[in-house]
XYZ file of C-alpha atoms in Angstrom:
682
model
C 0.096 0.174 -0.185
C 1.840 3.508 -1.242
C 0.848 6.152 1.287
C 1.115 9.761 0.922
C 3.119 11.814 3.017
C 1.101 15.277 2.946
C 2.588 18.044 4.894
C 1.408 20.913 3.380
C -1.850 20.927 5.670
C 0.739 22.264 8.705
C 1.376 25.085 6.866
C -1.798 27.390 7.712
C -1.659 25.914 11.227
C -1.437 28.562 13.824
C 1.497 27.803 15.411
C 0.646 27.088 19.395
C -1.623 24.260 17.323
C 1.796 22.550 15.542
C 3.809 23.147 18.236
C 1.395 21.199 20.381
C 0.211 18.348 17.222
C 4.020 17.719 16.994
C 4.939 17.269 21.009
C 2.113 14.912 21.079
C 3.616 12.909 18.216
C 6.743 12.969 20.189
C 4.588 11.900 23.289
C 2.980 8.714 20.969
C 6.519 8.199 19.720
C 7.957 7.506 23.306
C 4.966 6.116 24.768
C 5.128 2.884 22.315
C 8.621 2.517 22.878
C 8.728 2.553 26.343
C 5.805 -0.430 26.291
C 7.498 -1.693 23.203
C 8.912 -4.614 25.202
C 12.233 -6.159 24.783
C 11.422 -8.828 22.201
C 9.805 -6.480 19.678
C 11.451 -3.364 20.030
C 13.209 -3.910 16.829
C 10.297 -4.324 14.973
C 8.717 -0.408 16.174
C 12.527 1.322 16.497
C 11.558 2.604 12.596
C 8.534 3.681 13.225
C 10.002 5.297 15.764
C 12.520 7.248 14.737
C 10.307 8.055 11.860
C 7.790 9.657 13.932
C 10.334 11.389 16.546
C 12.100 13.176 13.204
C 9.210 13.391 11.361
C 7.239 15.711 15.148
C 10.419 17.290 15.183
C 10.474 18.623 11.805
C 6.357 19.590 12.393
C 7.773 21.124 15.774
C 10.487 23.162 14.877
C 8.332 24.328 11.166
C 5.764 25.306 13.483
C 8.353 27.131 16.118
C 9.683 29.556 12.855
C 6.532 30.355 10.775
C 4.121 32.959 11.440
C 3.539 36.260 11.637
C 2.235 36.489 14.960
C 5.969 34.349 16.722
C 7.910 36.282 19.585
C 10.524 34.364 18.957
C 13.996 35.592 15.959
C 15.537 33.298 14.621
C 19.750 34.093 14.429
C 20.904 35.393 11.262
C 22.233 31.817 9.470
C 25.883 33.666 9.889
C 25.331 34.311 13.688
C 27.848 32.247 15.716
C 26.482 30.010 18.094
C 27.043 32.207 21.777
C 30.349 30.240 24.274
C 28.652 27.855 26.229
C 30.091 29.020 30.088
C 31.314 25.985 32.301
C 29.058 26.412 35.946
C 30.251 28.494 38.743
C 31.701 25.845 41.890
C 30.246 27.481 45.194
C 33.508 27.982 46.884
C 34.264 25.882 49.829
C 35.277 27.644 53.343
C 37.971 28.438 54.463
C 37.248 26.128 58.148
C 39.081 29.263 59.836
C 39.347 32.323 58.692
C 40.315 35.394 60.162
C 37.764 38.595 60.172
C 39.406 42.480 60.988
C 36.898 44.825 60.216
C 35.553 44.869 63.711
C 36.845 46.831 66.171
C 39.414 44.380 68.337
C 39.338 47.506 71.515
C 36.389 46.008 73.093
C 34.824 42.804 74.014
C 31.047 43.273 71.202
C 27.494 41.049 71.652
C 27.084 38.801 67.948
C 24.781 39.055 65.968
C 23.002 37.936 63.342
C 22.787 41.377 60.471
C 21.098 40.557 56.753
C 22.254 37.291 53.602
C 25.835 37.474 55.205
C 26.573 40.339 58.330
C 26.620 39.946 61.407
C 25.773 43.594 64.176
C 29.216 43.919 66.685
C 27.178 45.864 69.958
C 30.013 47.402 71.806
C 30.010 48.809 75.208
C 32.269 51.581 76.491
C 31.541 51.650 80.026
C 33.345 54.366 80.599
C 32.248 57.142 78.207
C 28.570 55.680 79.475
C 28.116 54.822 75.460
C 27.616 52.142 72.933
C 28.515 51.510 68.772
C 26.644 49.514 66.568
C 28.396 48.106 63.555
C 27.309 46.170 60.693
C 30.077 44.104 58.886
C 29.408 42.012 55.151
C 31.217 38.815 56.610
C 31.873 37.397 53.107
C 34.086 40.627 52.471
C 35.124 41.425 55.293
C 33.746 45.467 55.179
C 32.122 47.264 57.512
C 28.548 48.514 56.372
C 28.175 51.005 58.190
C 28.264 52.316 62.163
C 26.133 54.036 64.880
C 27.038 55.370 68.268
C 24.152 56.601 70.882
C 24.445 56.683 74.558
C 23.868 54.751 77.384
C 24.941 51.360 77.739
C 22.905 49.286 75.662
C 23.289 45.312 74.869
C 21.338 43.247 72.124
C 18.613 40.636 72.363
C 19.527 37.256 70.779
C 16.133 37.486 68.345
C 16.474 37.448 65.454
C 14.012 38.771 63.504
C 12.653 38.105 58.704
C 13.313 41.995 58.052
C 16.619 42.712 59.662
C 15.107 44.374 62.784
C 17.024 44.571 66.296
C 15.892 44.894 69.622
C 18.698 46.100 71.822
C 18.240 47.220 75.366
C 18.939 48.791 78.596
C 19.256 46.866 81.675
C 19.467 50.387 84.067
C 16.519 52.323 82.298
C 14.565 49.137 81.345
C 13.705 50.537 77.842
C 14.469 49.067 74.127
C 14.609 50.470 71.215
C 14.144 48.347 67.718
C 16.435 49.292 65.132
C 16.115 48.689 61.141
C 18.764 47.798 59.254
C 19.781 50.883 58.915
C 20.579 51.528 61.748
C 17.721 54.129 62.854
C 15.709 53.715 65.983
C 12.371 52.355 64.635
C 10.072 52.872 68.268
C 12.041 53.769 71.841
C 10.013 51.993 74.987
C 10.114 51.269 78.489
C 8.879 48.697 79.758
C 8.294 46.472 83.356
C 11.273 44.422 82.176
C 14.130 44.058 80.622
C 13.758 40.473 81.053
C 11.326 39.082 78.186
C 11.265 38.373 74.781
C 9.606 39.802 71.331
C 7.186 38.004 69.119
C 8.387 37.199 65.731
C 6.265 39.838 64.109
C 7.084 42.629 67.130
C 3.360 43.393 67.883
C 3.852 41.824 71.578
C 6.273 41.767 74.066
C 6.065 38.572 76.783
C 7.372 39.054 79.933
C 6.675 37.626 82.990
C 4.949 39.465 86.634
C 4.280 38.451 89.666
C 5.686 35.059 88.155
C 2.664 34.942 84.918
C 3.207 35.603 81.432
C 2.114 38.404 80.477
C 1.921 39.985 77.012
C 2.492 43.681 76.341
C 1.152 45.456 73.595
C 3.607 47.188 71.399
C 1.548 49.498 70.070
C -0.628 50.498 72.686
C 1.210 49.494 75.978
C -1.614 47.913 77.024
C -1.132 45.256 79.111
C -2.738 41.038 79.692
C -1.617 37.715 81.228
C -1.206 35.569 78.872
C -4.765 33.052 79.087
C -2.088 29.262 78.795
C -3.398 25.903 79.274
C -2.691 24.980 82.691
C -2.598 28.121 84.676
C 1.173 27.747 84.899
C 3.180 30.129 87.285
C 6.657 30.582 86.536
C 10.114 31.881 87.535
C 11.344 32.464 84.392
C 11.899 33.146 80.152
C 14.496 31.006 79.145
C 14.920 30.816 75.086
C 12.365 31.453 72.398
C 12.590 29.426 68.191
C 14.363 31.667 66.203
C 11.489 32.230 63.671
C 8.378 30.506 65.303
C 6.824 32.107 68.525
C 7.661 29.245 70.991
C 8.866 29.998 74.022
C 10.923 27.217 76.820
C 10.119 28.537 79.891
C 10.016 27.215 83.760
C 7.234 26.660 85.734
C 7.230 26.111 89.102
C 6.856 22.769 90.332
C 5.126 24.232 94.034
C 4.403 26.377 95.229
C 6.558 26.576 98.203
C 9.686 26.632 97.144
C 11.928 27.261 93.795
C 12.001 24.095 92.656
C 11.394 24.433 88.703
C 10.316 21.705 85.607
C 10.766 22.322 81.751
C 8.290 23.894 79.570
C 7.266 24.570 76.090
C 4.647 27.068 74.863
C 3.253 27.972 72.186
C 2.576 31.468 71.965
C 0.035 31.722 69.050
C -2.480 28.065 70.934
C -1.658 29.023 73.837
C -0.695 25.333 73.846
C 1.919 23.173 75.580
C 4.076 20.666 73.503
C 6.637 20.017 76.790
C 5.731 19.834 80.214
C 8.355 18.201 82.039
C 8.857 17.769 85.721
C 13.404 17.574 85.112
C 14.539 21.244 85.292
C 16.903 21.608 82.031
C 18.628 24.306 80.010
C 17.152 23.914 77.060
C 18.647 26.076 73.441
C 16.365 26.033 70.258
C 18.869 25.130 66.418
C 17.986 26.779 63.448
C 16.432 23.695 61.898
C 13.971 23.841 64.672
C 15.614 20.925 66.300
C 16.340 21.641 70.097
C 18.715 20.372 72.843
C 18.220 19.493 76.430
C 21.090 20.131 78.995
C 20.980 19.220 82.872
C 24.239 19.150 85.410
C 24.878 15.397 86.052
C 26.556 15.906 90.740
C 28.264 12.934 90.410
C 30.333 13.065 87.046
C 30.223 17.193 87.803
C 29.574 17.650 84.384
C 26.211 17.683 81.705
C 23.860 14.969 79.880
C 22.564 16.654 77.047
C 19.958 15.002 75.203
C 19.159 16.253 71.354
C 16.819 15.370 68.934
C 18.694 15.148 64.762
C 17.010 13.331 62.553
C 13.956 13.095 63.653
C 14.665 11.760 67.170
C 16.479 12.011 70.381
C 19.811 11.322 71.033
C 21.082 11.272 74.484
C 24.724 12.192 75.659
C 25.745 10.869 78.752
C 27.946 14.085 80.855
C 31.147 11.464 80.284
C 31.171 12.358 77.109
C 31.774 15.798 77.106
C 33.968 17.515 78.895
C 33.446 18.459 82.703
C 35.569 19.741 85.647
C 36.671 23.535 85.341
C 35.676 23.368 81.684
C 32.231 25.240 80.987
C 30.272 24.446 78.077
C 29.026 27.353 75.951
C 25.928 26.264 73.732
C 25.936 28.258 70.621
C 22.415 30.030 69.938
C 20.462 29.068 67.108
C 22.905 26.652 65.891
C 23.372 22.510 66.845
C 27.178 23.718 68.268
C 28.298 23.696 71.644
C 32.419 25.519 72.108
C 34.589 24.519 75.681
C 36.479 27.307 77.600
C 39.635 27.201 78.198
C 43.133 27.978 76.651
C 42.357 24.716 74.436
C 39.374 24.919 73.066
C 37.150 22.760 71.005
C 33.647 22.469 68.769
C 30.946 19.887 69.501
C 28.422 19.207 66.480
C 25.319 17.147 67.745
C 23.528 15.059 65.102
C 23.439 11.724 64.893
C 26.513 11.608 66.053
C 28.169 13.637 68.392
C 30.825 15.367 66.943
C 34.038 17.110 68.105
C 37.027 19.213 66.780
C 39.841 20.652 68.219
C 40.271 24.398 67.302
C 43.366 24.659 68.419
C 44.393 22.631 64.964
C 43.241 25.772 63.382
C 45.332 28.234 65.245
C 42.426 28.947 67.719
C 44.192 28.892 71.432
C 42.723 31.167 73.177
C 39.840 30.611 75.276
C 36.084 31.853 73.194
C 34.949 34.499 75.177
C 31.871 35.572 73.345
C 30.192 33.241 69.826
C 27.085 33.871 67.108
C 26.318 32.022 64.533
C 25.247 32.915 61.486
C 22.363 31.066 59.033
C 22.340 32.658 55.902
C 26.394 31.338 55.683
C 26.418 29.001 58.658
C 29.734 29.640 59.710
C 30.715 31.050 63.847
C 31.968 34.390 64.417
C 34.001 33.936 67.522
C 35.742 36.154 69.564
C 39.424 35.745 71.766
C 41.316 38.040 73.585
C 44.711 37.807 72.234
C 47.808 39.905 72.796
C 45.890 42.769 73.482
C 43.136 42.727 71.862
C 39.843 41.372 70.664
C 39.859 38.455 67.667
C 36.809 37.910 65.359
C 37.280 34.655 63.084
C 34.873 32.991 61.473
C 34.698 29.143 61.453
C 32.581 26.675 59.590
C 31.456 24.242 60.714
C 30.208 22.001 57.610
C 34.109 21.114 56.998
C 36.036 21.174 60.060
C 37.988 17.992 60.582
C 36.082 15.811 63.559
C 36.221 12.792 65.409
C 33.444 11.064 66.713
C 33.028 10.254 70.135
C 31.323 7.007 70.478
C 28.595 6.005 73.790
C 25.494 8.559 72.475
C 22.794 6.351 72.540
C 18.459 6.558 71.294
C 16.744 8.784 74.004
C 12.839 9.087 73.612
C 11.291 12.252 72.743
C 12.116 15.081 75.139
C 8.583 16.721 73.833
C 5.690 15.317 76.385
C 3.019 16.879 78.679
C 2.407 15.908 81.670
C -0.884 17.351 83.087
C -0.330 16.314 86.547
C 2.556 19.093 87.747
C -0.072 21.425 87.155
C -2.901 19.849 88.859
C -0.383 18.894 92.119
C 0.856 22.729 92.143
C -3.077 24.062 92.841
C -3.495 21.192 95.038
C -0.512 21.977 97.363
C -1.938 26.584 96.718
C -5.553 25.560 98.036
C -5.226 21.797 99.308
C -6.653 18.836 99.266
C -9.620 17.628 99.824
C -10.806 16.153 103.784
C -12.306 13.747 105.819
C -15.961 14.188 106.153
C -15.431 15.083 110.571
C -12.861 18.364 109.175
C -15.445 19.379 106.913
C -16.690 22.062 109.490
C -13.751 23.249 110.098
C -12.547 23.726 106.613
C -15.937 25.350 106.094
C -15.396 28.418 109.049
C -11.256 28.707 107.293
C -12.107 28.989 103.955
C -15.188 31.947 106.199
C -11.964 33.481 108.006
C -9.575 33.831 104.748
C -13.146 35.501 102.623
C -13.269 37.283 105.533
C -9.790 38.992 106.040
C -7.737 37.896 102.369
C -5.636 35.023 104.115
C -5.154 31.435 103.085
C -5.390 28.127 105.100
C -4.381 25.417 105.412
C -5.146 22.341 107.953
C -4.878 18.734 109.008
C -3.313 16.759 105.708
C -3.244 19.957 103.611
C -0.131 21.339 104.980
C 1.945 17.847 104.577
C 2.835 19.538 100.387
C 4.678 23.186 102.727
C 6.205 20.994 104.948
C 7.423 18.283 103.355
C 9.828 21.606 102.684
C 9.177 23.211 105.492
C 13.203 24.340 107.536
C 12.353 22.625 110.281
C 10.532 18.244 110.676
C 6.868 19.457 111.201
C 4.263 17.257 112.592
C 1.051 18.099 111.525
C -2.789 17.065 113.508
C -3.843 14.221 111.037
C -0.108 12.313 112.165
C -1.551 12.464 115.908
C -3.868 10.500 116.409
C -6.232 13.003 118.415
C -9.304 12.581 119.778
C -10.900 15.295 118.500
C -8.646 16.610 115.851
C -11.224 18.918 114.561
C -11.748 21.253 118.991
C -8.240 21.500 117.917
C -7.828 23.076 115.310
C -11.910 24.961 115.498
C -9.737 26.659 119.034
C -6.920 27.264 116.722
C -9.107 28.740 114.449
C -10.112 31.051 117.556
C -7.049 32.565 118.410
C -6.011 33.432 114.582
C -9.081 34.624 113.691
C -8.518 37.155 116.821
C -5.247 37.620 116.051
C -6.315 39.038 112.407
C -8.982 41.481 113.398
C -6.628 43.132 115.169
C -4.916 44.291 111.511
C -6.191 47.341 109.372
C -9.432 46.518 107.347
C -7.440 46.030 103.734
C -4.169 44.690 105.043
C -4.202 41.148 104.167
C -5.074 41.738 100.545
C -2.145 43.820 100.598
C -0.182 41.008 100.059
C -1.634 39.503 97.115
C 0.050 39.243 93.595
C -2.111 41.744 91.090
C -3.469 39.103 89.948
C -4.769 38.150 92.929
C -2.189 35.066 93.826
C -0.183 34.387 96.998
C -0.068 36.653 99.506
C -0.318 35.135 103.350
C -0.811 31.341 103.487
C -1.420 29.809 107.880
C -0.057 26.555 108.225
C -1.806 24.810 111.432
C 0.220 22.174 112.652
C 0.897 19.771 115.624
C 3.985 21.793 116.449
C 8.586 21.120 115.243
C 11.202 19.259 115.617
C 13.799 22.080 116.769
C 16.309 22.486 119.703
C 15.038 25.946 121.240
C 11.277 24.705 121.520
C 9.832 26.602 118.744
C 6.804 27.644 118.815
C 5.807 28.707 114.751
C 8.580 30.085 112.072
C 7.518 31.835 108.577
C 8.844 31.371 105.195
C 8.455 33.079 101.564
C 8.683 31.529 99.136
C 7.771 32.428 95.556
C 4.337 34.296 96.037
C 3.567 33.116 99.120
C 4.422 33.757 102.690
C 4.101 30.689 103.840
C 2.894 30.538 108.010
C 3.544 27.663 110.451
C 2.260 27.754 114.631
C 2.232 25.269 117.189
C -1.566 25.094 117.667
C -1.110 23.479 120.595
C 1.067 26.669 122.582
C -0.023 29.070 124.453
C -0.710 32.480 123.585
C -1.541 32.182 119.883
C -2.197 35.515 119.164
C 1.057 37.100 119.851
C 2.503 33.839 117.817
C 0.299 34.671 115.260
C 1.190 38.652 115.540
C 5.631 37.151 115.538
C 5.098 35.897 111.787
C 2.626 37.796 110.087
C 5.428 40.969 111.329
C 8.174 38.356 109.484
C 6.139 38.264 106.606
C 5.113 42.213 106.506
C 8.683 42.513 106.480
C 9.732 40.393 103.675
C 6.807 42.313 101.219
C 8.365 45.627 102.435
C 11.642 44.475 101.150
C 10.380 42.231 98.128
C 9.056 46.200 96.918
C 12.637 47.484 98.152
C 15.735 45.582 99.590
C 17.217 48.236 100.494
C 14.938 48.216 103.549
C 16.008 47.488 107.168
C 19.600 48.437 106.576
C 21.045 46.260 108.973
C 23.912 49.733 109.554
C 20.551 51.974 110.292
C 19.060 49.778 112.644
C 22.448 49.056 114.185
C 22.558 52.497 115.117
C 18.885 51.708 117.156
C 20.782 49.665 119.247
C 23.598 49.674 122.252
C 27.196 50.817 121.404
C 29.777 48.229 119.942
C 26.491 45.739 120.427
C 26.405 42.199 118.364
C 23.221 39.789 118.217
C 23.782 36.159 119.117
C 22.176 34.586 115.827
C 21.343 31.287 117.787
C 18.261 30.954 119.151
C 18.993 27.832 121.336
C 21.508 30.453 123.000
C 20.079 34.270 122.509
C 16.952 32.519 124.533
C 19.188 31.910 128.259
C 20.350 35.490 127.548
C 17.554 37.999 129.360
C 19.554 39.809 130.637
C 21.604 43.245 130.272
C 19.251 45.775 127.895
C 16.180 43.473 128.198
C 12.527 44.067 129.063
C 12.479 41.556 131.370
C 15.413 41.403 132.611
C 16.900 44.257 135.939
C 17.848 46.605 133.363
C 16.068 50.654 133.630
C 13.610 50.879 130.935
C 15.379 53.646 129.476
C 18.703 51.389 129.490
C 15.946 48.680 127.288
C 16.589 48.054 124.113
C 14.943 44.158 123.782
C 11.723 42.373 124.486
C 13.954 39.859 125.436
C 16.917 36.823 125.096
C 15.226 35.835 121.967
C 15.413 39.103 120.864
C 18.981 39.920 120.606
C 19.354 36.322 118.034
C 19.131 38.742 115.409
C 17.167 41.932 113.779
C 14.037 39.914 112.235
C 13.416 38.420 115.730
C 14.126 41.270 117.397
C 11.464 43.348 114.781
C 9.139 40.364 115.361
C 9.269 40.755 119.022
C 8.541 43.795 119.164
C 5.780 44.553 117.396
C 4.826 41.130 118.177
C 3.722 42.886 122.698
C 2.826 45.581 120.421
C -0.324 44.264 118.948
C -1.591 42.679 122.393
C -1.768 45.715 123.765
C 1.024 44.145 126.372
C 2.937 48.396 126.691
C -0.171 49.661 127.154
C 0.459 53.080 126.532
C 3.779 52.581 128.817
C 5.791 52.146 125.765
C 7.248 56.316 125.784
C 8.602 55.607 129.041
C 10.674 52.621 126.861
C 13.024 55.063 124.227
C 14.532 53.053 122.675
C 11.855 49.995 122.815
C 9.952 53.315 121.572
C 12.236 54.355 118.621
C 12.725 50.770 117.256
C 8.510 50.697 117.021
C 8.858 54.419 115.425
C 11.287 53.279 112.550
C 8.472 50.376 111.638
C 5.342 51.965 111.880
C 7.189 54.198 109.256
C 8.186 51.355 106.933
C 3.733 50.602 106.775
C 3.170 53.774 106.332
C 5.183 53.718 103.108
C 4.677 50.702 101.631
C 0.841 49.874 101.743
C -2.216 51.556 101.047
C -2.927 52.923 104.082
C -6.275 54.825 102.934
C -9.014 54.440 105.884
C -7.042 52.806 108.183
C -7.625 54.113 111.817
C -4.840 54.704 114.207
C -3.737 51.120 113.679
C -2.870 48.394 117.204
C 1.092 48.673 116.635
C 0.338 52.183 116.585
C -1.797 52.218 119.805
C 1.208 51.647 121.621
C 2.987 55.708 119.929
C 0.202 57.016 121.951
C -0.918 57.900 118.417
C-alpha cells in the first residue's frame, strides 16, 4: 500500500496548534517505545525513529513560521554563543580571620542580613554604645552608629533585619532597622522578656504570670495559656516561630522548677516536664537540653537530630572546670579554656579540636550566622580581641562513641499543674473536718489570707526548714476541736489589723499572700512554736496550735511576712547599719536562738534593766535583727505595753521605725490608728 506524505496541511495551522501536534507525536512515539517489550523492540524502532523525526520537523517548522511569532531566528551567519561552565560554590575555609571589627572592645554579636553580623560594643567608662554592621563575606564595615548609654543586643532574630537593644538600667528597648535607624524606643516593666517575631507583642513575667504587652498600645494582659502554670523565668525563644521555653514552678512552697515549651499562637504546651533543663533551639527547629549531672561533675545533653532524640551522658563531654557554651540557634557547643573545642550535635556526636586551626585562646563570645552557616568566635589575644569565622561544615571531626537513642523530650505531664494547685488550695479532707474547713474558708475570705488544715499542710511541710508534724499524724481524740480552738485565736489575731491590710500581700493577679498552716509541732533545739518563710508568691506561716499565747505567735509571724513584703518591693529597706544605730554601742546579735533565749540579762524588758536602758524585749530578741523587730511587734499588737512604751525610749524608737516603714509601703487609705501605733500613743 502506498501512503502519500502530505505536510502542506500544517503550513496554515496556528503556531500553538503546530507545537501541540508535534509534542503529541513525540509523546506517542516515546509511549510506544516504552510499551514495547525487549523482544519486539526492533520491530517498532524504525516507526519510532520516523515518528520522532517527523514530529521534530513539525515542531521546528511551527516555531519558525507565522508573523505572530515572538521569537527572532538567529541570522544564518551568527556564530553560536559560547557556553559558560557552571560556577562551583567555593568551599569555605575552616577558620578565617576577620579584620573589620573593632578589636578594642568585647562585642555582643548578632546575625545581620544575608551574610552579615552586627556588633554591639559598650564603652562603659564613657557610657556609650556603638552598633556596627559588617559584611562577613567581603570582611568590610557596612555602617556604624554610636548612641548614649550602655546597651545590649537581644539574641532574637526578626525577618526584616530589625534588631532589638535593651538598657538594663532604664528598663528600655530600642528597635533598629537594617540601616541602624531607631524605629521605636519604649520602656517596659522588665527587660527580661521576649518579642513575638512580628514585633507586635512583648512577653515577660509579672508576679510569676506570663504576660504580653502590645508594642503599639502598651496594654498588658496575662497570657491565657493551658494549665494556668506559674513561671520563674523565660529561657529561650524559637528562632522563627513564637514558641517559648519557660521554667515553671512545681510547687508553691519551693523555687524548684520544671521545663516547659509553650506555643504562643495556640497557647498550648508541647512540653511540661518535672525535670529542669537548660534548653536551646537550633536553626533547623531541633532542640537540645542540658542537665547537670552531679555525680559526673558535668552536663548530660539530650538532643533531637534527624527526627529522633539522642542522649549523651556527661562522661562524653568535658566537665569539671571546663564550661560548655551553646552557640545560640546552632547545633554546636564550644568549650572554655585555652584549648577550645567545638562539639556538633547530630546523628553522631562529633568533636573538633580548634587548636589545629590556630585558635588557641578561650572563646569569649560566639554568634551563629545562619545564612552562611558560620560561627563568629571572639578571643582575647595579645591585648586585643580577635575575630574568627569558623565554618563547622568543613572542620575535621572525630566521632565520640557512647551516645544512646532517647525518648522524645517533648511530652506533657498534666499532673504537674494539678499538683501545684492542689498544694496551693489544699487537698480534700475527711468528713469530720468539713466543719472546721468551712469556718477556715469564711475567715480566709473575710481577711484575705489562706488557711490550711491537717493533711492539707503536708506538701508545704515536706519542704519546711524544720521537721513538722501535721495534726492528722497525731492520733488526736478530736482533731476538729483542736483546730477549731486554733481558729478562735487566729481570728482574734487577724481582727487586730486594719481593713485591707492582708490583701496587699497578694499579686496584681490575686495570687499569693499570707498562707497559714495550722500544724501540731516542730523538732528544734529551742522550743520553737512558729516560724515563717517566703517562697515565690506565698509567705507561709507555720504555727504549733498546741502552744500557749497563739495570738502573739500569729502576730509575730505576720510581722515577718510584713517585713518580707516590704523588702520584696525595696530590698534596701531595714538596712543593717541604720538598725544598729538603734542598739547599744558595740552590740552584736547572737544568731543562735538556743543561746539567745538564755541571755535575758542586759538591755531587756524582762531583765533588771532600767527602762531608759532597755533595747530588747527578751533574750530571744537578741538572736538577730528580724527576731528583734518581730518580738516588739508581737507585744505591741497584743496590747502588752499599753500606753507606757514612751517610758522605754529605745523600744519606742524601734517601733516608730517599723511603723514608718509600714506607712511608706502599704496603702493606708481608710485606716484608723493601727493597733501597733496605739503603743506609740498616737
